[in-house]
PDB file of C-alpha atoms and ligand atoms in Angstrom:
ATOM      1  CA  MET J 477     -10.654 -19.615 -13.558  1.00 85.00           C
ATOM      2  CA  PHE J 478     -12.921 -19.086 -10.553  1.00 93.00           C
ATOM      3  CA  PRO J 479     -15.388 -16.162 -11.152  1.00 96.00           C
ATOM      4  CA  ILE J 480     -14.351 -14.349  -7.994  1.00 97.00           C
ATOM      5  CA  GLU J 481     -15.515 -10.852  -8.988  1.00 96.00           C
ATOM      6  CA  THR J 482     -18.992 -12.084  -9.976  1.00 97.00           C
ATOM      7  CA  GLU J 483     -19.384 -14.039  -6.747  1.00 97.00           C
ATOM      8  CA  LEU J 484     -18.063 -11.171  -4.632  1.00 97.00           C
ATOM      9  CA  ALA J 485     -20.525  -8.762  -6.289  1.00 97.00           C
ATOM     10  CA  ALA J 486     -23.427 -11.160  -5.658  1.00 98.00           C
ATOM     11  CA  CYS J 487     -22.341 -11.543  -2.025  1.00 98.00           C
ATOM     12  CA  ALA J 488     -22.108  -7.744  -1.604  1.00 98.00           C
ATOM     13  CA  LYS J 489     -25.683  -7.344  -2.906  1.00 98.00           C
ATOM     14  CA  THR J 490     -27.040 -10.015  -0.545  1.00 98.00           C
ATOM     15  CA  VAL J 491     -25.170  -8.473   2.393  1.00 98.00           C
ATOM     16  CA  GLU J 492     -26.470  -4.992   1.527  1.00 98.00           C
ATOM     17  CA  GLU J 493     -30.079  -6.241   1.519  1.00 98.00           C
ATOM     18  CA  ARG J 494     -29.708  -8.181   4.756  1.00 98.00           C
ATOM     19  CA  LEU J 495     -27.934  -5.281   6.511  1.00 98.00           C
ATOM     20  CA  ALA J 496     -30.771  -2.964   5.475  1.00 97.00           C
ATOM     21  CA  ALA J 497     -33.257  -5.395   7.039  1.00 97.00           C
ATOM     22  CA  LEU J 498     -31.181  -5.802  10.211  1.00 98.00           C
ATOM     23  CA  LEU J 499     -30.805  -2.027  10.672  1.00 97.00           C
ATOM     24  CA  PRO J 500     -34.364  -0.696  10.453  1.00 86.00           C
ATOM     25  CA  ASP J 501     -35.310   2.867  11.308  1.00 84.00           C
ATOM     26  CA  ALA J 502     -36.223   2.846  14.985  1.00 75.00           C
ATOM     27  CA  ASP J 503     -38.395   5.151  17.078  1.00 85.00           C
ATOM     28  CA  PRO J 504     -39.049   8.355  15.059  1.00 88.00           C
ATOM     29  CA  GLU J 505     -37.647  10.407  17.954  1.00 89.00           C
ATOM     30  CA  THR J 506     -34.258   8.670  17.725  1.00 90.00           C
ATOM     31  CA  ALA J 507     -34.347   7.977  13.981  1.00 94.00           C
ATOM     32  CA  LEU J 508     -31.361  10.289  13.536  1.00 95.00           C
ATOM     33  CA  ILE J 509     -29.100   7.621  15.034  1.00 96.00           C
ATOM     34  CA  SER J 510     -30.571   4.693  13.112  1.00 96.00           C
ATOM     35  CA  GLN J 511     -30.183   6.790   9.952  1.00 97.00           C
ATOM     36  CA  ALA J 512     -26.548   7.525  10.816  1.00 97.00           C
ATOM     37  CA  MET J 513     -25.983   3.796  11.420  1.00 98.00           C
ATOM     38  CA  ARG J 514     -27.511   2.957   8.039  1.00 97.00           C
ATOM     39  CA  TYR J 515     -25.467   5.734   6.414  1.00 98.00           C
ATOM     40  CA  ALA J 516     -22.262   4.167   7.768  1.00 98.00           C
ATOM     41  CA  ALA J 517     -23.100   0.537   7.076  1.00 98.00           C
ATOM     42  CA  LEU J 518     -25.004   0.676   3.777  1.00 98.00           C
ATOM     43  CA  GLY J 519     -24.230   1.765   0.241  1.00 93.00           C
ATOM     44  CA  GLY J 520     -20.587   0.865  -0.132  1.00 91.00           C
ATOM     45  CA  GLY J 521     -17.713  -1.313   0.874  1.00 95.00           C
ATOM     46  CA  LYS J 522     -16.268  -4.395  -0.747  1.00 96.00           C
ATOM     47  CA  ARG J 523     -17.828  -6.690   1.896  1.00 98.00           C
ATOM     48  CA  ILE J 524     -14.729  -8.846   2.002  1.00 98.00           C
ATOM     49  CA  ARG J 525     -15.315  -9.971   5.583  1.00 98.00           C
ATOM     50  CA  PRO J 526     -18.795 -11.451   4.993  1.00 98.00           C
ATOM     51  CA  TYR J 527     -17.445 -12.999   1.802  1.00 98.00           C
ATOM     52  CA  LEU J 528     -14.794 -14.838   3.840  1.00 98.00           C
ATOM     53  CA  THR J 529     -17.449 -16.062   6.262  1.00 98.00           C
ATOM     54  CA  PHE J 530     -19.518 -17.302   3.336  1.00 98.00           C
ATOM     55  CA  ALA J 531     -16.467 -18.969   1.703  1.00 98.00           C
ATOM     56  CA  PHE J 532     -15.415 -20.855   4.844  1.00 98.00           C
ATOM     57  CA  ALA J 533     -19.024 -21.822   5.594  1.00 98.00           C
ATOM     58  CA  LYS J 534     -19.026 -23.470   2.156  1.00 97.00           C
ATOM     59  CA  VAL J 535     -15.818 -25.364   2.958  1.00 97.00           C
ATOM     60  CA  SER J 536     -17.119 -26.540   6.343  1.00 98.00           C
ATOM     61  CA  GLY J 537     -20.564 -27.503   5.044  1.00 97.00           C
ATOM     62  CA  GLY J 538     -22.274 -24.659   6.920  1.00 97.00           C
ATOM     63  CA  ASP J 539     -25.573 -22.969   6.296  1.00 95.00           C
ATOM     64  CA  ASN J 540     -25.713 -19.830   4.092  1.00 96.00           C
ATOM     65  CA  ALA J 541     -28.291 -18.061   6.293  1.00 98.00           C
ATOM     66  CA  CYS J 542     -26.035 -18.507   9.324  1.00 98.00           C
ATOM     67  CA  ALA J 543     -23.011 -17.206   7.378  1.00 98.00           C
ATOM     68  CA  LEU J 544     -25.017 -14.218   6.133  1.00 98.00           C
ATOM     69  CA  ASP J 545     -26.060 -13.031   9.592  1.00 98.00           C
ATOM     70  CA  LEU J 546     -22.625 -13.607  11.125  1.00 98.00           C
ATOM     71  CA  GLY J 547     -21.104 -11.810   8.123  1.00 98.00           C
ATOM     72  CA  CYS J 548     -23.496  -8.884   8.610  1.00 98.00           C
ATOM     73  CA  ALA J 549     -22.483  -8.677  12.286  1.00 98.00           C
ATOM     74  CA  LEU J 550     -18.858  -8.445  11.121  1.00 98.00           C
ATOM     75  CA  GLU J 551     -19.754  -5.672   8.666  1.00 98.00           C
ATOM     76  CA  MET J 552     -21.484  -3.714  11.450  1.00 98.00           C
ATOM     77  CA  ILE J 553     -18.346  -3.931  13.596  1.00 98.00           C
ATOM     78  CA  HIS J 554     -16.192  -2.993  10.597  1.00 98.00           C
ATOM     79  CA  ALA J 555     -18.462   0.000   9.834  1.00 98.00           C
ATOM     80  CA  TYR J 556     -18.317   1.122  13.474  1.00 98.00           C
ATOM     81  CA  SER J 557     -14.506   0.969  13.389  1.00 98.00           C
ATOM     82  CA  LEU J 558     -14.418   3.134  10.261  1.00 98.00           C
ATOM     83  CA  VAL J 559     -16.812   5.706  11.768  1.00 98.00           C
ATOM     84  CA  HIS J 560     -14.748   6.001  14.947  1.00 98.00           C
ATOM     85  CA  ASP J 561     -11.430   5.900  13.065  1.00 97.00           C
ATOM     86  CA  ASP J 562     -12.566   8.850  10.910  1.00 97.00           C
ATOM     87  CA  LEU J 563     -13.479  11.045  13.915  1.00 98.00           C
ATOM     88  CA  PRO J 564     -11.515  14.259  14.553  1.00 98.00           C
ATOM     89  CA  ALA J 565     -10.024  12.651  17.699  1.00 97.00           C
ATOM     90  CA  MET J 566      -8.585   9.830  15.575  1.00 96.00           C
ATOM     91  CA  ASP J 567      -7.747  10.196  11.870  1.00 93.00           C
ATOM     92  CA  ASN J 568      -9.969  13.234  11.244  1.00 95.00           C
ATOM     93  CA  ASP J 569     -11.047  12.118   7.753  1.00 95.00           C
ATOM     94  CA  VAL J 570     -13.785  13.764   5.736  1.00 96.00           C
ATOM     95  CA  LEU J 571     -14.266  11.180   2.965  1.00 96.00           C
ATOM     96  CA  ARG J 572     -15.093   7.483   3.234  1.00 96.00           C
ATOM     97  CA  ARG J 573     -16.472   5.159   0.560  1.00 96.00           C
ATOM     98  CA  GLY J 574     -16.812   8.147  -1.756  1.00 94.00           C
ATOM     99  CA  LYS J 575     -19.083  10.157   0.552  1.00 96.00           C
ATOM    100  CA  PRO J 576     -18.680  12.502   3.533  1.00 98.00           C
ATOM    101  CA  THR J 577     -17.682  10.606   6.680  1.00 98.00           C
ATOM    102  CA  CYS J 578     -20.376   9.928   9.261  1.00 98.00           C
ATOM    103  CA  HIS J 579     -19.356  12.775  11.606  1.00 98.00           C
ATOM    104  CA  VAL J 580     -19.302  15.237   8.693  1.00 98.00           C
ATOM    105  CA  ALA J 581     -22.822  14.184   7.686  1.00 98.00           C
ATOM    106  CA  TYR J 582     -24.348  13.780  11.169  1.00 98.00           C
ATOM    107  CA  GLY J 583     -22.094  15.616  13.627  1.00 98.00           C
ATOM    108  CA  GLU J 584     -19.475  14.206  15.958  1.00 98.00           C
ATOM    109  CA  ALA J 585     -21.663  13.148  18.882  1.00 98.00           C
ATOM    110  CA  ASN J 586     -24.119  11.377  16.595  1.00 98.00           C
ATOM    111  CA  ALA J 587     -21.279   9.594  14.790  1.00 98.00           C
ATOM    112  CA  ILE J 588     -19.925   8.313  18.121  1.00 98.00           C
ATOM    113  CA  LEU J 589     -23.400   7.058  19.025  1.00 98.00           C
ATOM    114  CA  ALA J 590     -23.903   5.522  15.568  1.00 98.00           C
ATOM    115  CA  GLY J 591     -20.629   3.597  15.998  1.00 98.00           C
ATOM    116  CA  ASP J 592     -21.698   2.449  19.460  1.00 98.00           C
ATOM    117  CA  GLY J 593     -25.088   1.467  18.048  1.00 98.00           C
ATOM    118  CA  LEU J 594     -23.494  -0.597  15.257  1.00 98.00           C
ATOM    119  CA  LEU J 595     -21.151  -2.408  17.645  1.00 98.00           C
ATOM    120  CA  THR J 596     -23.918  -3.390  20.050  1.00 98.00           C
ATOM    121  CA  ARG J 597     -26.362  -4.270  17.257  1.00 98.00           C
ATOM    122  CA  ALA J 598     -23.728  -6.674  15.863  1.00 98.00           C
ATOM    123  CA  PHE J 599     -23.855  -8.750  19.039  1.00 98.00           C
ATOM    124  CA  GLY J 600     -27.667  -8.702  18.982  1.00 98.00           C
ATOM    125  CA  VAL J 601     -27.540 -10.088  15.432  1.00 98.00           C
ATOM    126  CA  VAL J 602     -25.203 -12.919  16.482  1.00 98.00           C
ATOM    127  CA  ALA J 603     -27.424 -13.757  19.469  1.00 98.00           C
ATOM    128  CA  ASN J 604     -30.403 -14.134  17.115  1.00 98.00           C
ATOM    129  CA  ALA J 605     -28.606 -15.757  14.161  1.00 98.00           C
ATOM    130  CA  PRO J 606     -30.265 -18.853  12.636  1.00 98.00           C
ATOM    131  CA  ALA J 607     -27.807 -21.275  14.232  1.00 98.00           C
ATOM    132  CA  SER J 608     -27.374 -23.594  17.202  1.00 98.00           C
ATOM    133  CA  ASP J 609     -26.663 -22.189  20.678  1.00 98.00           C
ATOM    134  CA  ALA J 610     -23.126 -23.585  20.427  1.00 98.00           C
ATOM    135  CA  ILE J 611     -22.426 -21.676  17.199  1.00 98.00           C
ATOM    136  CA  ARG J 612     -23.937 -18.430  18.515  1.00 98.00           C
ATOM    137  CA  CYS J 613     -21.999 -18.687  21.769  1.00 98.00           C
ATOM    138  CA  ARG J 614     -18.634 -19.440  20.116  1.00 98.00           C
ATOM    139  CA  ALA J 615     -19.224 -16.734  17.501  1.00 98.00           C
ATOM    140  CA  THR J 616     -19.961 -14.162  20.226  1.00 98.00           C
ATOM    141  CA  ALA J 617     -16.699 -14.972  22.031  1.00 98.00           C
ATOM    142  CA  GLU J 618     -14.722 -14.873  18.770  1.00 98.00           C
ATOM    143  CA  LEU J 619     -16.177 -11.499  17.746  1.00 98.00           C
ATOM    144  CA  ALA J 620     -15.659  -9.981  21.206  1.00 98.00           C
ATOM    145  CA  ASP J 621     -12.004 -11.024  21.193  1.00 98.00           C
ATOM    146  CA  ALA J 622     -11.432  -9.857  17.618  1.00 98.00           C
ATOM    147  CA  ALA J 623     -13.077  -6.456  18.094  1.00 98.00           C
ATOM    148  CA  GLY J 624     -11.867  -5.699  21.606  1.00 98.00           C
ATOM    149  CA  TYR J 625      -8.666  -4.751  23.395  1.00 98.00           C
ATOM    150  CA  ALA J 626      -6.993  -8.044  22.479  1.00 97.00           C
ATOM    151  CA  GLY J 627      -7.836  -7.375  18.818  1.00 98.00           C
ATOM    152  CA  MET J 628      -8.907  -4.347  16.801  1.00 98.00           C
ATOM    153  CA  VAL J 629      -9.127  -1.869  19.692  1.00 98.00           C
ATOM    154  CA  GLY J 630      -5.670  -3.006  20.853  1.00 98.00           C
ATOM    155  CA  GLY J 631      -4.300  -2.494  17.342  1.00 98.00           C
ATOM    156  CA  GLN J 632      -5.777   0.978  17.137  1.00 97.00           C
ATOM    157  CA  THR J 633      -4.216   1.749  20.538  1.00 97.00           C
ATOM    158  CA  LEU J 634      -0.779   0.673  19.301  1.00 96.00           C
ATOM    159  CA  ASP J 635      -1.326   2.751  16.162  1.00 94.00           C
ATOM    160  CA  ILE J 636      -1.996   5.862  18.238  1.00 94.00           C
ATOM    161  CA  LEU J 637       0.884   5.172  20.654  1.00 94.00           C
ATOM    162  CA  THR J 638       3.410   4.782  17.820  1.00 93.00           C
ATOM    163  CA  GLU J 639       2.233   7.821  15.849  1.00 88.00           C
ATOM    164  CA  GLY J 640       5.146   9.910  14.565  1.00 87.00           C
ATOM    165  CA  LYS J 641       7.731   7.421  15.886  1.00 90.00           C
ATOM    166  CA  PRO J 642       9.830   4.994  13.834  1.00 89.00           C
ATOM    167  CA  VAL J 643       8.318   1.524  14.055  1.00 94.00           C
ATOM    168  CA  ALA J 644      10.205  -1.780  13.703  1.00 94.00           C
ATOM    169  CA  LYS J 645       8.923  -4.385  11.249  1.00 94.00           C
ATOM    170  CA  GLU J 646       7.867  -6.747  14.084  1.00 95.00           C
ATOM    171  CA  THR J 647       5.857  -3.981  15.774  1.00 95.00           C
ATOM    172  CA  LEU J 648       4.180  -3.087  12.483  1.00 95.00           C
ATOM    173  CA  ILE J 649       3.210  -6.737  11.992  1.00 96.00           C
ATOM    174  CA  LYS J 650       1.783  -6.922  15.518  1.00 97.00           C
ATOM    175  CA  LEU J 651      -0.098  -3.639  15.144  1.00 97.00           C
ATOM    176  CA  GLN J 652      -1.668  -4.630  11.832  1.00 96.00           C
ATOM    177  CA  HIS J 653      -2.319  -8.191  12.972  1.00 97.00           C
ATOM    178  CA  LEU J 654      -4.493  -6.710  15.720  1.00 98.00           C
ATOM    179  CA  LYS J 655      -5.970  -3.687  13.968  1.00 97.00           C
ATOM    180  CA  THR J 656      -6.941  -5.268  10.636  1.00 96.00           C
ATOM    181  CA  GLY J 657      -6.073  -8.948  10.914  1.00 98.00           C
ATOM    182  CA  ALA J 658      -8.193  -9.830  13.944  1.00 98.00           C
ATOM    183  CA  LEU J 659     -11.497  -9.109  12.190  1.00 98.00           C
ATOM    184  CA  ILE J 660     -10.364 -10.931   9.033  1.00 98.00           C
ATOM    185  CA  ARG J 661      -9.409 -13.971  11.114  1.00 98.00           C
ATOM    186  CA  ALA J 662     -12.786 -13.817  12.869  1.00 98.00           C
ATOM    187  CA  ALA J 663     -14.490 -13.718   9.461  1.00 98.00           C
ATOM    188  CA  CYS J 664     -12.799 -16.975   8.404  1.00 98.00           C
ATOM    189  CA  ARG J 665     -13.341 -18.698  11.729  1.00 98.00           C
ATOM    190  CA  LEU J 666     -17.019 -17.694  11.892  1.00 98.00           C
ATOM    191  CA  GLY J 667     -17.471 -19.339   8.500  1.00 98.00           C
ATOM    192  CA  CYS J 668     -15.945 -22.567   9.866  1.00 98.00           C
ATOM    193  CA  MET J 669     -18.228 -22.333  12.888  1.00 98.00           C
ATOM    194  CA  CYS J 670     -21.308 -22.217  10.651  1.00 98.00           C
ATOM    195  CA  GLY J 671     -20.465 -25.807   9.701  1.00 98.00           C
ATOM    196  CA  GLY J 672     -19.853 -26.813  13.326  1.00 97.00           C
ATOM    197  CA  THR J 673     -16.035 -26.624  12.987  1.00 98.00           C
ATOM    198  CA  PHE J 674     -14.634 -25.111  16.193  1.00 98.00           C
ATOM    199  CA  ASP J 675     -11.131 -26.582  16.129  1.00 97.00           C
ATOM    200  CA  GLY J 676      -8.925 -29.019  14.218  1.00 98.00           C
ATOM    201  CA  ALA J 677      -7.026 -28.881  10.944  1.00 98.00           C
ATOM    202  CA  LEU J 678      -9.558 -26.871   8.896  1.00 98.00           C
ATOM    203  CA  TYR J 679     -10.038 -24.343  11.701  1.00 98.00           C
ATOM    204  CA  ASP J 680      -6.260 -23.899  12.028  1.00 98.00           C
ATOM    205  CA  ALA J 681      -5.823 -23.632   8.255  1.00 98.00           C
ATOM    206  CA  ALA J 682      -8.540 -20.946   8.175  1.00 98.00           C
ATOM    207  CA  GLY J 683      -6.678 -18.993  10.861  1.00 98.00           C
ATOM    208  CA  ASN J 684      -3.416 -19.358   8.977  1.00 98.00           C
ATOM    209  CA  TYR J 685      -4.964 -18.262   5.672  1.00 98.00           C
ATOM    210  CA  ALA J 686      -6.581 -15.296   7.432  1.00 98.00           C
ATOM    211  CA  ASP J 687      -3.341 -14.161   9.050  1.00 98.00           C
ATOM    212  CA  LYS J 688      -1.505 -14.217   5.711  1.00 98.00           C
ATOM    213  CA  ILE J 689      -4.204 -12.496   3.629  1.00 98.00           C
ATOM    214  CA  GLY J 690      -4.817 -10.054   6.494  1.00 98.00           C
ATOM    215  CA  LEU J 691      -1.221  -8.903   6.418  1.00 97.00           C
ATOM    216  CA  ALA J 692      -1.120  -8.880   2.603  1.00 97.00           C
ATOM    217  CA  PHE J 693      -4.332  -6.808   2.645  1.00 97.00           C
ATOM    218  CA  GLN J 694      -2.677  -4.268   4.905  1.00 96.00           C
ATOM    219  CA  VAL J 695       0.516  -4.159   2.794  1.00 96.00           C
ATOM    220  CA  ILE J 696      -1.634  -3.364  -0.252  1.00 96.00           C
ATOM    221  CA  ASP J 697      -3.585  -0.807   1.814  1.00 95.00           C
ATOM    222  CA  ASP J 698      -0.300   0.945   2.623  1.00 94.00           C
ATOM    223  CA  ILE J 699       0.696   0.927  -1.064  1.00 95.00           C
ATOM    224  CA  LEU J 700      -2.698   2.300  -2.112  1.00 96.00           C
ATOM    225  CA  ASP J 701      -2.441   5.112   0.437  1.00 93.00           C
ATOM    226  CA  GLY J 702       0.841   6.085  -1.205  1.00 92.00           C
ATOM    227  CA  VAL J 703       0.210   5.552  -4.902  1.00 89.00           C
ATOM    228  CA  GLY J 704      -3.527   4.721  -5.224  1.00 90.00           C
ATOM    229  CA  ASP J 705      -6.243   6.687  -7.023  1.00 89.00           C
ATOM    230  CA  PRO J 706      -8.420   8.616  -4.517  1.00 90.00           C
ATOM    231  CA  ALA J 707     -11.358   8.550  -6.957  1.00 89.00           C
ATOM    232  CA  LEU J 708     -11.293   4.734  -7.054  1.00 90.00           C
ATOM    233  CA  LEU J 709     -10.616   4.394  -3.339  1.00 91.00           C
ATOM    234  CA  GLY J 710     -13.333   6.851  -2.316  1.00 87.00           C
ATOM    235  CA  LYS J 711     -11.093   8.307   0.404  1.00 86.00           C
ATOM    236  CA  SER J 712      -8.171  10.673   0.696  1.00 82.00           C
ATOM    237  CA  VAL J 713      -4.669   9.310   0.065  1.00 88.00           C
ATOM    238  CA  GLY J 714      -1.155  10.323   1.105  1.00 89.00           C
ATOM    239  CA  LYS J 715      -2.080  10.558   4.788  1.00 84.00           C
ATOM    240  CA  ASP J 716       0.556   8.056   5.927  1.00 85.00           C
ATOM    241  CA  GLU J 717       3.450   9.970   4.408  1.00 85.00           C
ATOM    242  CA  LYS J 718       2.088  13.305   5.615  1.00 84.00           C
ATOM    243  CA  SER J 719       1.865  12.047   9.188  1.00 83.00           C
ATOM    244  CA  GLY J 720       5.308  10.389   9.030  1.00 83.00           C
ATOM    245  CA  LYS J 721       3.805   6.964   9.650  1.00 88.00           C
ATOM    246  CA  THR J 722       5.918   3.826   9.222  1.00 92.00           C
ATOM    247  CA  THR J 723       4.238   1.681   6.563  1.00 93.00           C
ATOM    248  CA  TRP J 724       5.206  -1.207   4.312  1.00 95.00           C
ATOM    249  CA  LEU J 725       5.721   1.368   1.581  1.00 94.00           C
ATOM    250  CA  SER J 726       8.167   3.374   3.704  1.00 93.00           C
ATOM    251  CA  LEU J 727       9.947   0.222   4.949  1.00 94.00           C
ATOM    252  CA  LEU J 728      10.230  -1.741   1.689  1.00 95.00           C
ATOM    253  CA  GLY J 729       9.430   0.642  -1.173  1.00 95.00           C
ATOM    254  CA  GLU J 730       6.658  -0.178  -3.662  1.00 95.00           C
ATOM    255  CA  THR J 731       8.449  -3.070  -5.415  1.00 97.00           C
ATOM    256  CA  GLY J 732       9.533  -4.665  -2.139  1.00 97.00           C
ATOM    257  CA  ALA J 733       6.097  -4.229  -0.577  1.00 97.00           C
ATOM    258  CA  ARG J 734       4.365  -5.792  -3.598  1.00 97.00           C
ATOM    259  CA  ALA J 735       6.788  -8.731  -3.491  1.00 98.00           C
ATOM    260  CA  TYR J 736       6.122  -9.181   0.243  1.00 97.00           C
ATOM    261  CA  ALA J 737       2.346  -9.146  -0.338  1.00 98.00           C
ATOM    262  CA  ALA J 738       2.760 -11.710  -3.145  1.00 98.00           C
ATOM    263  CA  THR J 739       4.763 -14.032  -0.852  1.00 98.00           C
ATOM    264  CA  LEU J 740       2.121 -13.767   1.877  1.00 98.00           C
ATOM    265  CA  THR J 741      -0.594 -14.507  -0.677  1.00 98.00           C
ATOM    266  CA  ARG J 742       1.206 -17.661  -1.859  1.00 98.00           C
ATOM    267  CA  GLU J 743       1.574 -18.810   1.751  1.00 98.00           C
ATOM    268  CA  ALA J 744      -2.123 -18.160   2.379  1.00 98.00           C
ATOM    269  CA  ILE J 745      -3.122 -20.194  -0.662  1.00 98.00           C
ATOM    270  CA  ASN J 746      -0.827 -23.061   0.386  1.00 98.00           C
ATOM    271  CA  ALA J 747      -2.384 -23.118   3.864  1.00 98.00           C
ATOM    272  CA  VAL J 748      -5.849 -23.962   2.510  1.00 98.00           C
ATOM    273  CA  THR J 749      -5.054 -25.934  -0.660  1.00 98.00           C
ATOM    274  CA  PRO J 750      -6.387 -29.259   0.728  1.00 97.00           C
ATOM    275  CA  TYR J 751      -9.791 -27.626   1.382  1.00 97.00           C
ATOM    276  CA  ASP J 752     -10.042 -25.347  -1.637  1.00 97.00           C
ATOM    277  CA  GLN J 753     -11.427 -27.755  -4.233  1.00 94.00           C
ATOM    278  CA  ASP J 754     -12.994 -25.149  -6.517  1.00 94.00           C
ATOM    279  CA  GLY J 755     -10.243 -22.528  -6.074  1.00 97.00           C
ATOM    280  CA  ARG J 756     -12.481 -19.930  -4.410  1.00 98.00           C
ATOM    281  CA  LEU J 757     -10.053 -19.175  -1.566  1.00 98.00           C
ATOM    282  CA  ALA J 758      -7.037 -18.965  -3.880  1.00 98.00           C
ATOM    283  CA  SER J 759      -8.894 -16.630  -6.261  1.00 98.00           C
ATOM    284  CA  PHE J 760     -10.008 -14.431  -3.382  1.00 98.00           C
ATOM    285  CA  ALA J 761      -6.449 -14.108  -2.045  1.00 98.00           C
ATOM    286  CA  ALA J 762      -5.246 -13.188  -5.548  1.00 97.00           C
ATOM    287  CA  PHE J 763      -8.088 -10.669  -5.885  1.00 97.00           C
ATOM    288  CA  LEU J 764      -6.993  -8.928  -2.667  1.00 97.00           C
ATOM    289  CA  LEU J 765      -3.411  -8.813  -3.903  1.00 97.00           C
ATOM    290  CA  GLU J 766      -4.384  -7.233  -7.216  1.00 95.00           C
ATOM    291  CA  ARG J 767      -7.028  -4.807  -5.910  1.00 93.00           C
ATOM    292  CA  ASN J 768      -6.818  -1.093  -6.714  1.00 91.00           C
ATOM    293  CA  LYS J 769      -9.588   0.039  -4.298  1.00 90.00           C
TER     294      LYS J 769
HETATM  295  C1  LIG O1329     -11.698   2.921  16.061  1.00 52.72           C
HETATM  296  C2  LIG O1329     -11.667   0.834  17.499  1.00 52.72           C
HETATM  297  C3  LIG O1329     -11.310   1.520  16.260  1.00 52.72           C
HETATM  298  C4  LIG O1329     -10.632   0.838  15.345  1.00 52.72           C
HETATM  299  C5  LIG O1329     -10.294   1.365  14.043  1.00 52.72           C
HETATM  300  C6  LIG O1329      -9.963  -0.868  11.365  1.00 52.72           C
HETATM  301  C7  LIG O1329      -9.558   0.416  11.961  1.00 52.72           C
HETATM  302  C8  LIG O1329      -9.353   0.423  13.404  1.00 52.72           C
HETATM  303  C9  LIG O1329      -9.431   1.540  11.259  1.00 52.72           C
HETATM  304  C10 LIG O1329      -9.642   1.639   9.845  1.00 52.72           C
HETATM  305  C11 LIG O1329      -8.552   2.434   9.230  1.00 52.72           C
HETATM  306  C12 LIG O1329      -7.949   1.754   8.112  1.00 52.72           C
HETATM  307  C13 LIG O1329      -8.048   2.461   6.811  1.00 52.72           C
HETATM  308  C14 LIG O1329      -7.335   0.591   8.267  1.00 52.72           C
HETATM  309  C15 LIG O1329      -6.690  -0.120   7.171  1.00 52.72           C
HETATM  310  C16 LIG O1329      -7.341  -1.376   6.786  1.00 52.72           C
HETATM  311  C17 LIG O1329      -8.798  -1.225   6.602  1.00 52.72           C
HETATM  312  C18 LIG O1329      -9.644  -1.695   7.722  1.00 52.72           C
HETATM  313  C19 LIG O1329      -9.269  -0.716   5.470  1.00 52.72           C
HETATM  314  C20 LIG O1329     -10.697  -0.597   5.146  1.00 52.72           C
HETATM  315  O1  LIG O1329     -11.254  -1.865   4.928  1.00 52.72           O
HETATM  316  P1  LIG O1329     -11.893  -2.263   3.524  1.00 52.72           P
HETATM  317  O2  LIG O1329     -10.919  -2.007   2.417  1.00 52.72           O
HETATM  318  O3  LIG O1329     -13.047  -1.182   3.438  1.00 52.72           O
HETATM  319  O4  LIG O1329     -12.461  -3.631   3.634  1.00 52.72           O
HETATM  320  P2  LIG O1329     -14.468  -1.257   2.692  1.00 52.72           P
HETATM  321  O5  LIG O1329     -14.861   0.194   2.544  1.00 52.72           O
HETATM  322  O6  LIG O1329     -14.274  -1.965   1.381  1.00 52.72           O
HETATM  323  O7  LIG O1329     -15.390  -1.986   3.619  1.00 52.72           O
END
């Protein structure tokens, strides 16, 4: 069996070290914001997005240093989205990754600025990544689309607009495809790009795999919010039910939702089988399906 947990842990350590180097303390007068950025981006998280970039860079014959910096840019955007999502104006959460959320620790205005700082720093990292101009340019466009109004921001908008209203299955798929899936798809595609793959069968298979694991990831996220252990998750649970949100748990029940996630995982694995010689991508998809945090 592929040692997915060992490799994921090694990747998380490398990402942590590189993120710390890419997010130095700045001018002492504004150090409060660089500290808030480091607080949000360092010291936690599964680092699944950089892992996907690393895994697809391997498949496409790409360079590890390129994958690492593009993966760190993804983590900065992910961290920004969590900081802003936790704000009182959005989800109003006080716990994230087992510690007080950024606005609780640093105040609301500083948390907004820290999120803004992480988002912009991510694009600076891509611009300076150890890669060709073509890779850096395509990666910038991919990240902008994935993070922006046609991706994550659009998904968050739909989430807010549908709050407290019944949501059809198709709308839920669209919402989650944008909110969570777009960044996961970018992670896989950026890995392909590291090896100079910008289109073709592998690129399409990566997108397909990403879409399936992205949705399965969200189905499991919904289940964990309903029946997960807050101590393991490092965040509060039960928010979806309390706010009357339509989720995979409310639509399908736990058994149905788990079966749906398992089907999506099988489809994801099938999409990349021709490229997954050592079973890394299959093991990762299975790991996401079985996760409890
Ligand atoms: C504020 C523009 C803006 C967007 C926010 C991604 C997002 C949109 C909000 C996050 C809220 C949330 C809990 C979404 C569910 C899926 C998700 C992104 C979970 C957290 O990702 P993990 O499990 O977290 O990869 P770690 O902590 O492991 O990095």
